[in-house]
């Protein structure tokens, strides 16, 4: 059984998915509302973290 590796997104990819600006995405990362990692100095956001963020926002709105 193989497990798919998590998809890592760049900040511009997350910006496009969430329809947010660069500053806002980095603000979400800085405030730990959006999980990210650094790979050799490059910021990457797991695809699942974007899904989790959206789910949390929907939960807050309900």
Short mmCIF file of N, CA and C in Angstrom, two decimals:
data_model
loop_
_atom_site.label_atom_id
_atom_site.label_comp_id
_atom_site.label_asym_id
_atom_site.label_seq_id
_atom_site.Cartn_x
_atom_site.Cartn_y
_atom_site.Cartn_z
N UNK A 1 0.84 -1.18 0.00
CA UNK A 1 0.00 0.00 0.00
C UNK A 1 0.88 1.24 0.00
N UNK A 2 0.66 2.14 -0.92
CA UNK A 2 1.44 3.37 -0.98
C UNK A 2 0.57 4.54 -0.54
N UNK A 3 1.22 5.48 0.12
CA UNK A 3 0.54 6.68 0.57
C UNK A 3 0.99 7.83 -0.30
N UNK A 4 0.05 8.60 -0.80
CA UNK A 4 0.39 9.74 -1.63
C UNK A 4 1.08 10.81 -0.79
N UNK A 5 2.13 11.37 -1.35
CA UNK A 5 2.85 12.44 -0.67
C UNK A 5 1.96 13.68 -0.65
N UNK A 6 2.03 14.47 0.42
CA UNK A 6 1.23 15.67 0.47
C UNK A 6 1.63 16.65 -0.65
N UNK A 7 0.65 17.31 -1.19
CA UNK A 7 0.91 18.31 -2.22
C UNK A 7 1.30 19.61 -1.52
N UNK A 8 2.45 20.15 -1.91
CA UNK A 8 2.91 21.41 -1.33
C UNK A 8 2.69 22.53 -2.34
N UNK A 9 2.06 23.59 -1.88
CA UNK A 9 1.73 24.71 -2.73
C UNK A 9 2.64 25.90 -2.44
N UNK A 10 2.88 26.71 -3.45
CA UNK A 10 3.62 27.95 -3.26
C UNK A 10 2.65 29.02 -2.77
N UNK A 11 3.19 30.12 -2.29
CA UNK A 11 2.35 31.23 -1.85
C UNK A 11 1.48 31.75 -3.00
N UNK A 12 2.04 31.96 -4.21
CA UNK A 12 1.17 32.40 -5.31
C UNK A 12 0.03 31.42 -5.62
N UNK A 13 0.28 30.12 -5.49
CA UNK A 13 -0.78 29.14 -5.72
C UNK A 13 -1.88 29.26 -4.67
N UNK A 14 -1.48 29.48 -3.42
CA UNK A 14 -2.46 29.66 -2.35
C UNK A 14 -3.22 30.97 -2.55
N UNK A 15 -2.52 32.00 -2.98
CA UNK A 15 -3.18 33.28 -3.27
C UNK A 15 -4.29 33.08 -4.29
N UNK A 16 -4.01 32.32 -5.33
CA UNK A 16 -5.00 32.08 -6.38
C UNK A 16 -6.17 31.25 -5.85
N UNK A 17 -5.88 30.23 -5.06
CA UNK A 17 -6.95 29.36 -4.55
C UNK A 17 -7.88 30.10 -3.60
N UNK A 18 -7.29 30.95 -2.74
CA UNK A 18 -8.09 31.65 -1.74
C UNK A 18 -8.56 33.03 -2.22
N UNK A 19 -8.08 33.46 -3.38
CA UNK A 19 -8.42 34.79 -3.92
C UNK A 19 -8.01 35.88 -2.92
N UNK A 20 -6.78 35.74 -2.40
CA UNK A 20 -6.23 36.69 -1.44
C UNK A 20 -4.91 37.22 -1.95
N UNK A 21 -4.50 38.36 -1.41
CA UNK A 21 -3.22 38.94 -1.77
C UNK A 21 -2.07 38.30 -1.01
N UNK A 22 -0.87 38.60 -1.47
CA UNK A 22 0.35 38.03 -0.88
C UNK A 22 0.48 38.38 0.60
N UNK A 23 0.24 39.64 0.93
CA UNK A 23 0.38 40.08 2.31
C UNK A 23 -0.58 39.33 3.22
N UNK A 24 -1.82 39.14 2.77
CA UNK A 24 -2.81 38.44 3.59
C UNK A 24 -2.42 36.98 3.80
N UNK A 25 -1.91 36.32 2.76
CA UNK A 25 -1.49 34.92 2.91
C UNK A 25 -0.35 34.83 3.92
N UNK A 26 0.64 35.73 3.82
CA UNK A 26 1.74 35.71 4.79
C UNK A 26 1.24 36.05 6.20
N UNK A 27 0.23 36.90 6.31
CA UNK A 27 -0.36 37.21 7.61
C UNK A 27 -1.01 35.97 8.21
N UNK A 28 -1.72 35.20 7.40
CA UNK A 28 -2.34 33.95 7.88
C UNK A 28 -1.27 32.96 8.33
N UNK A 29 -0.15 32.92 7.63
CA UNK A 29 0.95 32.04 8.03
C UNK A 29 1.56 32.52 9.34
N UNK A 30 1.81 33.83 9.43
CA UNK A 30 2.44 34.42 10.62
C UNK A 30 1.60 34.20 11.87
N UNK A 31 0.27 34.26 11.72
CA UNK A 31 -0.62 34.11 12.87
C UNK A 31 -1.03 32.64 13.10
N UNK A 32 -0.40 31.73 12.36
CA UNK A 32 -0.62 30.29 12.51
C UNK A 32 -2.05 29.86 12.17
N UNK A 33 -2.74 30.64 11.36
CA UNK A 33 -4.07 30.23 10.89
C UNK A 33 -3.94 29.37 9.64
N UNK A 34 -2.78 29.43 9.01
CA UNK A 34 -2.49 28.62 7.83
C UNK A 34 -1.11 27.99 8.05
N UNK A 35 -1.08 26.67 8.09
CA UNK A 35 0.15 25.94 8.35
C UNK A 35 1.07 25.98 7.14
N UNK A 36 2.35 26.16 7.39
CA UNK A 36 3.33 26.16 6.30
C UNK A 36 4.65 25.58 6.80
N UNK A 37 5.49 25.25 5.84
CA UNK A 37 6.84 24.78 6.15
C UNK A 37 7.82 25.54 5.26
N UNK A 38 9.08 25.49 5.64
CA UNK A 38 10.13 26.07 4.79
C UNK A 38 10.97 24.94 4.23
N UNK A 39 11.17 24.96 2.93
CA UNK A 39 12.02 23.99 2.25
C UNK A 39 13.16 24.78 1.62
N UNK A 40 14.34 24.65 2.21
CA UNK A 40 15.51 25.40 1.74
C UNK A 40 15.20 26.88 1.55
N UNK A 41 14.52 27.47 2.52
CA UNK A 41 14.22 28.90 2.48
C UNK A 41 12.98 29.27 1.69
N UNK A 42 12.34 28.30 1.05
CA UNK A 42 11.13 28.56 0.27
C UNK A 42 9.91 28.15 1.09
N UNK A 43 8.96 29.04 1.21
CA UNK A 43 7.74 28.76 1.97
C UNK A 43 6.80 27.88 1.15
N UNK A 44 6.32 26.79 1.76
CA UNK A 44 5.39 25.89 1.11
C UNK A 44 4.23 25.60 2.06
N UNK A 45 3.04 25.51 1.48
CA UNK A 45 1.83 25.29 2.26
C UNK A 45 1.21 23.97 1.81
N UNK A 46 1.02 23.02 2.72
CA UNK A 46 0.38 21.76 2.34
C UNK A 46 -1.04 22.03 1.85
N UNK A 47 -1.43 21.33 0.78
CA UNK A 47 -2.77 21.45 0.23
C UNK A 47 -3.81 21.21 1.32
N UNK A 48 -3.57 20.25 2.19
CA UNK A 48 -4.51 19.94 3.27
C UNK A 48 -4.68 21.13 4.21
N UNK A 49 -3.62 21.92 4.42
CA UNK A 49 -3.71 23.10 5.28
C UNK A 49 -4.68 24.12 4.70
N UNK A 50 -4.71 24.25 3.38
CA UNK A 50 -5.65 25.16 2.73
C UNK A 50 -7.08 24.66 2.95
N UNK A 51 -7.29 23.36 2.78
CA UNK A 51 -8.61 22.77 3.02
C UNK A 51 -9.04 22.97 4.48
N UNK A 52 -8.10 22.76 5.41
CA UNK A 52 -8.40 22.92 6.84
C UNK A 52 -8.76 24.37 7.15
N UNK A 53 -8.04 25.31 6.54
CA UNK A 53 -8.32 26.72 6.75
C UNK A 53 -9.73 27.07 6.27
N UNK A 54 -10.09 26.60 5.08
CA UNK A 54 -11.41 26.87 4.53
C UNK A 54 -12.49 26.28 5.43
N UNK A 55 -12.28 25.03 5.88
CA UNK A 55 -13.25 24.39 6.77
C UNK A 55 -13.41 25.19 8.07
N UNK A 56 -12.31 25.68 8.63
CA UNK A 56 -12.36 26.47 9.86
C UNK A 56 -13.13 27.78 9.64
N UNK A 57 -12.92 28.40 8.48
CA UNK A 57 -13.62 29.65 8.17
C UNK A 57 -15.11 29.40 8.04
N UNK A 58 -15.48 28.29 7.41
CA UNK A 58 -16.90 27.96 7.27
C UNK A 58 -17.51 27.70 8.64
N UNK A 59 -16.76 27.00 9.50
CA UNK A 59 -17.23 26.72 10.85
C UNK A 59 -17.45 27.98 11.67
N UNK A 60 -16.57 28.96 11.50
CA UNK A 60 -16.71 30.23 12.22
C UNK A 60 -17.91 31.02 11.73
N UNK A 61 -18.21 30.89 10.44
CA UNK A 61 -19.30 31.65 9.84
C UNK A 61 -20.67 31.08 10.21
N UNK A 62 -20.67 29.80 10.59
CA UNK A 62 -21.97 29.15 10.88
C UNK A 62 -22.50 29.55 12.23
#
